[in-house]
mmCIF file of C-alpha atoms and ligand atoms in Angstrom:
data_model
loop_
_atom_site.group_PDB
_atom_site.id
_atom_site.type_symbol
_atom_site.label_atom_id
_atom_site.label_comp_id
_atom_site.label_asym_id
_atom_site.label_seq_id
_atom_site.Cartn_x
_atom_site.Cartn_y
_atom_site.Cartn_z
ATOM 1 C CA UNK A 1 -22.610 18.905 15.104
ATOM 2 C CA UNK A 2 -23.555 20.552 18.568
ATOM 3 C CA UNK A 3 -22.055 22.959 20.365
ATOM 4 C CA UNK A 4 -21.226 20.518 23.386
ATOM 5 C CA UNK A 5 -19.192 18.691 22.009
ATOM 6 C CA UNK A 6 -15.224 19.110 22.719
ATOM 7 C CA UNK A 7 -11.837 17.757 21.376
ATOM 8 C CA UNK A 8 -11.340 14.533 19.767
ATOM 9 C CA UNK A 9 -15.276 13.863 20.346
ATOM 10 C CA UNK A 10 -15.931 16.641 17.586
ATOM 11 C CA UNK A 11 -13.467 15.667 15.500
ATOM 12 C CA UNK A 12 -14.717 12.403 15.493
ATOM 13 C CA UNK A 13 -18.114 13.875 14.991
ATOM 14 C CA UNK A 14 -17.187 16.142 12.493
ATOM 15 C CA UNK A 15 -14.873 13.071 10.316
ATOM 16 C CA UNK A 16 -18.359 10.840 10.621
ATOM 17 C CA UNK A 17 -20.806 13.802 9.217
ATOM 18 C CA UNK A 18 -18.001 14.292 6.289
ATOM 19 C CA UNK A 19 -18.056 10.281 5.519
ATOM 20 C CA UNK A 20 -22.082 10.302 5.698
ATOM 21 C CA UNK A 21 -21.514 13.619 3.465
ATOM 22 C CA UNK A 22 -19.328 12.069 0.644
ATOM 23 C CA UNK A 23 -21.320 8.921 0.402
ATOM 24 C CA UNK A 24 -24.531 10.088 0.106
ATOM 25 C CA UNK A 25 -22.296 12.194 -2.579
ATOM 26 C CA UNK A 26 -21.094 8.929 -4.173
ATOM 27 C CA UNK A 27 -24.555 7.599 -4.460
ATOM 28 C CA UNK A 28 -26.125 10.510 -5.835
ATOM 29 C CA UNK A 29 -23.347 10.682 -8.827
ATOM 30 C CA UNK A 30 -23.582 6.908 -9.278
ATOM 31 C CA UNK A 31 -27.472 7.158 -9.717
ATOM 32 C CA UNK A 32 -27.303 10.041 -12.655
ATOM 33 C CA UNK A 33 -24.745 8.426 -14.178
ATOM 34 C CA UNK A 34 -27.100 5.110 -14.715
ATOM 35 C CA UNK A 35 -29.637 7.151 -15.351
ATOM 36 C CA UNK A 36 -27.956 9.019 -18.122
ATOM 37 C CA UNK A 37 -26.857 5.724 -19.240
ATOM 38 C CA UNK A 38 -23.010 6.798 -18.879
ATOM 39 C CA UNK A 39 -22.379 3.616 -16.917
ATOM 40 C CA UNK A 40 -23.957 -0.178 -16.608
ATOM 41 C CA UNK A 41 -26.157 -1.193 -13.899
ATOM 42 C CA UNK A 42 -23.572 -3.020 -12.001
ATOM 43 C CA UNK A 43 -20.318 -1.171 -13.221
ATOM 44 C CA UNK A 44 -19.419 0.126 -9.347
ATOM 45 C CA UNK A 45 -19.984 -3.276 -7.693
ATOM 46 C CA UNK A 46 -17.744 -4.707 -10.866
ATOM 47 C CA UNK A 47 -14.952 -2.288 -10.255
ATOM 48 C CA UNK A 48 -15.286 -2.741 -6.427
ATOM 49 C CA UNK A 49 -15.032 -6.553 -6.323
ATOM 50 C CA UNK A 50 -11.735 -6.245 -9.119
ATOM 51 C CA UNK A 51 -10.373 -4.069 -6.106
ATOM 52 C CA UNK A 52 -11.552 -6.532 -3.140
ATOM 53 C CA UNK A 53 -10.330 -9.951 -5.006
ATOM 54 C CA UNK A 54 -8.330 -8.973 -7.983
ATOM 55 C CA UNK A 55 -6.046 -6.649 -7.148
ATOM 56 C CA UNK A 56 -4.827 -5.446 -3.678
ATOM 57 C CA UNK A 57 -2.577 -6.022 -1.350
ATOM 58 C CA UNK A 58 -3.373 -9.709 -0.980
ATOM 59 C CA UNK A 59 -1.298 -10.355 -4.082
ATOM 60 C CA UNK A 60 2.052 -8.339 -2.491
ATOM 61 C CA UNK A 61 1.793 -10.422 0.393
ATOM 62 C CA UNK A 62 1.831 -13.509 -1.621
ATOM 63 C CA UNK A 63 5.025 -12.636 -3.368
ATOM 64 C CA UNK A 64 6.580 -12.046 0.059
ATOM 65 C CA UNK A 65 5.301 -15.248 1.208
ATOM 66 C CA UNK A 66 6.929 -16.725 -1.398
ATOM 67 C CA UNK A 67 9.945 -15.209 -1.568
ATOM 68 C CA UNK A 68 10.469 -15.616 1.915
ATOM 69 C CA UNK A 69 9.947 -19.330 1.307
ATOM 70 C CA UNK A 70 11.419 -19.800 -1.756
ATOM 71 C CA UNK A 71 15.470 -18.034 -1.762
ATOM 72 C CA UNK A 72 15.504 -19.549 -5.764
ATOM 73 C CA UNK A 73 12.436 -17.593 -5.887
ATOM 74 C CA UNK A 74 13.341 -14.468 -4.830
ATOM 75 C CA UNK A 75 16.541 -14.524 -7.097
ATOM 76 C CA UNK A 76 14.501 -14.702 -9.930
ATOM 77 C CA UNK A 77 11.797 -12.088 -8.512
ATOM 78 C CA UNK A 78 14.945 -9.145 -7.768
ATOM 79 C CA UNK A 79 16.258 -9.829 -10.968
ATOM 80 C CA UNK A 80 12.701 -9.221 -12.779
ATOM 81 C CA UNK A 81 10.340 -8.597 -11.075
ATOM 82 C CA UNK A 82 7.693 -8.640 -13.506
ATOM 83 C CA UNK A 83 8.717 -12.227 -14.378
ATOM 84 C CA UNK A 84 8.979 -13.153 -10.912
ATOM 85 C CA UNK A 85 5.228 -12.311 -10.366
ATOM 86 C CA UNK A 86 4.197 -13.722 -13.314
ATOM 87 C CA UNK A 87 5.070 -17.184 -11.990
ATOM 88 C CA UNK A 88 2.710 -16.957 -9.264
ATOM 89 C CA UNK A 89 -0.194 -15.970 -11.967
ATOM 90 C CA UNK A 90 -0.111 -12.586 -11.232
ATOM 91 C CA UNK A 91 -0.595 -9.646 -13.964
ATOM 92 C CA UNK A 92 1.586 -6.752 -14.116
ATOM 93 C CA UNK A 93 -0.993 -4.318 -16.157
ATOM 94 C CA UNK A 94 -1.217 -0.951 -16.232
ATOM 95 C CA UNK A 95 1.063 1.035 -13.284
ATOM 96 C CA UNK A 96 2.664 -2.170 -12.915
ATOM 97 C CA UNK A 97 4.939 -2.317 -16.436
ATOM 98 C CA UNK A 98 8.166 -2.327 -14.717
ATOM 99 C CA UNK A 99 8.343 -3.232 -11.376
ATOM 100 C CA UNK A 100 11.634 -3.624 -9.099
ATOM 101 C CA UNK A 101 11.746 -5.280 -5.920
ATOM 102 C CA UNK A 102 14.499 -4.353 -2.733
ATOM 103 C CA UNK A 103 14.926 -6.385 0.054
ATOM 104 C CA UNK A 104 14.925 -5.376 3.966
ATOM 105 C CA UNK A 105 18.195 -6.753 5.605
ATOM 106 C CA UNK A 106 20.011 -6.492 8.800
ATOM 107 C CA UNK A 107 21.833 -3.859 7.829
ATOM 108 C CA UNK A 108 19.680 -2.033 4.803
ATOM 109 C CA UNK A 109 15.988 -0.475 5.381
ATOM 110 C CA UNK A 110 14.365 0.581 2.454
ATOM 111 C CA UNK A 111 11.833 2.725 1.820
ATOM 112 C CA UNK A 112 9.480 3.934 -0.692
ATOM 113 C CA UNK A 113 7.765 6.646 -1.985
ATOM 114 C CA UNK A 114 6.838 9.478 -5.322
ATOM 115 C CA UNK A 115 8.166 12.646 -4.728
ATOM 116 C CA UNK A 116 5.871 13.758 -7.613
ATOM 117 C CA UNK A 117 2.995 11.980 -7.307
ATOM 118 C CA UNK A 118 1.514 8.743 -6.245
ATOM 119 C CA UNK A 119 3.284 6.296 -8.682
ATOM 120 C CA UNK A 120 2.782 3.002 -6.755
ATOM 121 C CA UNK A 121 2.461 -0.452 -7.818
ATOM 122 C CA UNK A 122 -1.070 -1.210 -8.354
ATOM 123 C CA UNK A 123 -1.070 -4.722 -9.147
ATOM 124 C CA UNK A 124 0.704 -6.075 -6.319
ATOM 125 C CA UNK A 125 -0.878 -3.159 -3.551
ATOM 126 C CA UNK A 126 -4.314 -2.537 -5.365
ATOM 127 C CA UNK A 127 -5.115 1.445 -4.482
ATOM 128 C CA UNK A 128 -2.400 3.717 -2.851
ATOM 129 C CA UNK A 129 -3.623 4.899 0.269
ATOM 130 C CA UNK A 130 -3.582 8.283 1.472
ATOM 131 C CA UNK A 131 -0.907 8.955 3.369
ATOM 132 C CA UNK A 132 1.223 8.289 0.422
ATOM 133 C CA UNK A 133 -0.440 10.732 -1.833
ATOM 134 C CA UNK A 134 -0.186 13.089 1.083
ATOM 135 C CA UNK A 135 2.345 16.166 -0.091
ATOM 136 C CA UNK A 136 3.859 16.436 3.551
ATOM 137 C CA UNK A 137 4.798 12.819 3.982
ATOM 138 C CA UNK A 138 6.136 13.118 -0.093
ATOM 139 C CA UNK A 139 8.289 15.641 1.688
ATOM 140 C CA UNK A 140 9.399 14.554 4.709
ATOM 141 C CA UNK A 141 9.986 11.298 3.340
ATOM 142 C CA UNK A 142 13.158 12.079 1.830
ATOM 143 C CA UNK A 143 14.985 14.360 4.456
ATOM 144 C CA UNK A 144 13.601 13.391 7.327
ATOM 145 C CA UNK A 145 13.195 9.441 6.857
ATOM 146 C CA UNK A 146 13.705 8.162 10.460
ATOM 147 C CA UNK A 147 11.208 10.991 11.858
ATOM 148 C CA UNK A 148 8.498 9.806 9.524
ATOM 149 C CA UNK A 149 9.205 6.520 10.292
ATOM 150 C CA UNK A 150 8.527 7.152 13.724
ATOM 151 C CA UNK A 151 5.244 8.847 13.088
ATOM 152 C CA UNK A 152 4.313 4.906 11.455
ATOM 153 C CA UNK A 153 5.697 3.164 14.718
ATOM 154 C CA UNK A 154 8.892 1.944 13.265
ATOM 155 C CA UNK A 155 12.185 2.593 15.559
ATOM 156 C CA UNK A 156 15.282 1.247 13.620
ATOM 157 C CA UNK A 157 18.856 0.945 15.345
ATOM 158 C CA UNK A 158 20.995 3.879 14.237
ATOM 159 C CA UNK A 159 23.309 2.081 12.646
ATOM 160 C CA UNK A 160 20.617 0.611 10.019
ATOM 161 C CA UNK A 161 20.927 2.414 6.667
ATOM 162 C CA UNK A 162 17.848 3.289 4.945
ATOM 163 C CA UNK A 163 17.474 3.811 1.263
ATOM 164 C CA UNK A 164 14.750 5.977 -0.342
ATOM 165 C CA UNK A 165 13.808 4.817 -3.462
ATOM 166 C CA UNK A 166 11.528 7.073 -5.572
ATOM 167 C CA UNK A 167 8.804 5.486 -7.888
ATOM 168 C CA UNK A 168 7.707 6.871 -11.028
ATOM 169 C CA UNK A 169 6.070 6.299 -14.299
ATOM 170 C CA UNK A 170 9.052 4.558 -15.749
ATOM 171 C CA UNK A 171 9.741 2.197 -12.144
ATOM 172 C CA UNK A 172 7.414 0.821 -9.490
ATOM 173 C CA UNK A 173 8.758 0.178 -6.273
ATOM 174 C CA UNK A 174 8.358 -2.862 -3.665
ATOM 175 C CA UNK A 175 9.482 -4.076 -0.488
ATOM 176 C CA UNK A 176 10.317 -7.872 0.635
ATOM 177 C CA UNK A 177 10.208 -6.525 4.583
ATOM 178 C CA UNK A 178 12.496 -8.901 6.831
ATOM 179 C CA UNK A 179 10.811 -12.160 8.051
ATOM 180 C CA UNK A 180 10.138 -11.893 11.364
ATOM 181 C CA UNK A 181 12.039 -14.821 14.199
ATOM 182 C CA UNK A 182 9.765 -17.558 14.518
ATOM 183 C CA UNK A 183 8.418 -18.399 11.514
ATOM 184 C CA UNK A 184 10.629 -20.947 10.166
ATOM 185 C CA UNK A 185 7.922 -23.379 10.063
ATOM 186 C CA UNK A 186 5.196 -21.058 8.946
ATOM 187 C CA UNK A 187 3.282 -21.441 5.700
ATOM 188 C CA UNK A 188 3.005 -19.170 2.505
ATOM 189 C CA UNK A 189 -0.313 -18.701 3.542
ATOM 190 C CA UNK A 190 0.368 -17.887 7.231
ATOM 191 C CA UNK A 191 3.243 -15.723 6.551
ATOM 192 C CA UNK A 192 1.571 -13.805 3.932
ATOM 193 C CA UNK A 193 -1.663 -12.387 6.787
ATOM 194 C CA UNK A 194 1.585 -11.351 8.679
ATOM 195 C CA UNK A 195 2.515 -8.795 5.400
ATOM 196 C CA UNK A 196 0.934 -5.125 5.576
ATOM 197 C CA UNK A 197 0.728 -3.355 2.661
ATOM 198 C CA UNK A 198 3.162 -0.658 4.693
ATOM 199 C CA UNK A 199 5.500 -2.963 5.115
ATOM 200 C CA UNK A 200 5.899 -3.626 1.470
ATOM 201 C CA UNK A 201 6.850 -0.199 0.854
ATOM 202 C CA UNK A 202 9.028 0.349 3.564
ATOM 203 C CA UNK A 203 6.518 2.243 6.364
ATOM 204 C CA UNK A 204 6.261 -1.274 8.868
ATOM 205 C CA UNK A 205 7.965 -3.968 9.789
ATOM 206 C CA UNK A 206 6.706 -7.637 9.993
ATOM 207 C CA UNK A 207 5.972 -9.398 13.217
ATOM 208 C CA UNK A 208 5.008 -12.182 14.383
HETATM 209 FE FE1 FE B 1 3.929 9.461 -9.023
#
């Protein structure tokens, strides 16, 4: 980095030299471990493409699709979960044993998060992201919900109550976000680009 550079140009700078930094990291790990013969030849790219077309976020937004659609569907899905998603083809696995689903209303917001960790439901959301391993947000979450909310772009009217529901070990958590006006003719597949993988714990809301 050079000394000209000011403000959000160096942080830029300086977030681009630590990406660069860690990858050439990555590589560099991923080349002694073949070498030592600790992993296959084509273990990352195997584990990579389970993340890009196995399991992510993709599958969540199916569910909501669905559920959306479907109001027999959904019944079944908040009254176990784990069955519900099973119908659809899709594996609970490991972090995903018991999974409960809420449901955004008019009146009820809810929200999720782990308040001592990063439980989060890996089969329907793939790999938590950052901010929700992020200590402050783990926080703030709890006693400051509408503030935080803010901080994601989400404004709700005051009389909206949110809930806070706090996943663990024992219980993943996961949002069906409200449908948003104007879909009624929409299909699964069209409503299900709309879903963010934010908005199925809590941290966005669904437009159209
Ligand atoms: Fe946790």
């Amino acid at each position: 980095m050079t000394k000209e550079n000011h403000g959000d140009h160096e942080h830029h700078n300086h977030l681009r030299e630590s990406e660069t930094y860690y990858a050439a990291r990555t590589k560099a790990l991923e080349s002694l471990f073949r070498e030592k013969g600790l992993i296959g030849i084509d273990t990352v790219d195997r584990v990579i493409r389970f993340f890009e077309h196995d399991m992510g976020p993709f599958n969540g937004a199916k569910v909501v699709a669905k559920a959306w659609s479907d109001p027999a569907f959904k019944a079944r899905l908040m009254a176990d979960a784990n069955a519900g998603i099973a119908e659809l083809g899709l594996k609970d696995g490991i972090e995903g044993e018991n999974l409960r689903v809420v449901e955004n209303t008019a009146t009820v917001h809810n929200v999720v998060c782990c308040t001592l960790c990063s439980c989060w439901p890996w089969p329907l959301l793939g790999l938590p992201p950052y901010w929700f391993k992020d200590p402050v947000f783990r926080a703030r979450i709890v006693r400051e919900p509408r503030a935080v909310l803010l901080d994601f772009g989400v404004t709700l009217p005051k009389e909206k109550k949110i809930e806070i529901w706090d996943s663990s070990a024992q219980v993943r958590y996961f949002v069906i976000p409200e449908r948003p006006a104007g879909t009624e003719n929409w299909s699964e597949e069209q409503l299900a680009k709309l879903v963010s993988t934010e908005a199925m714990q809590g941290l966005d809301l669904v437009k159209a």
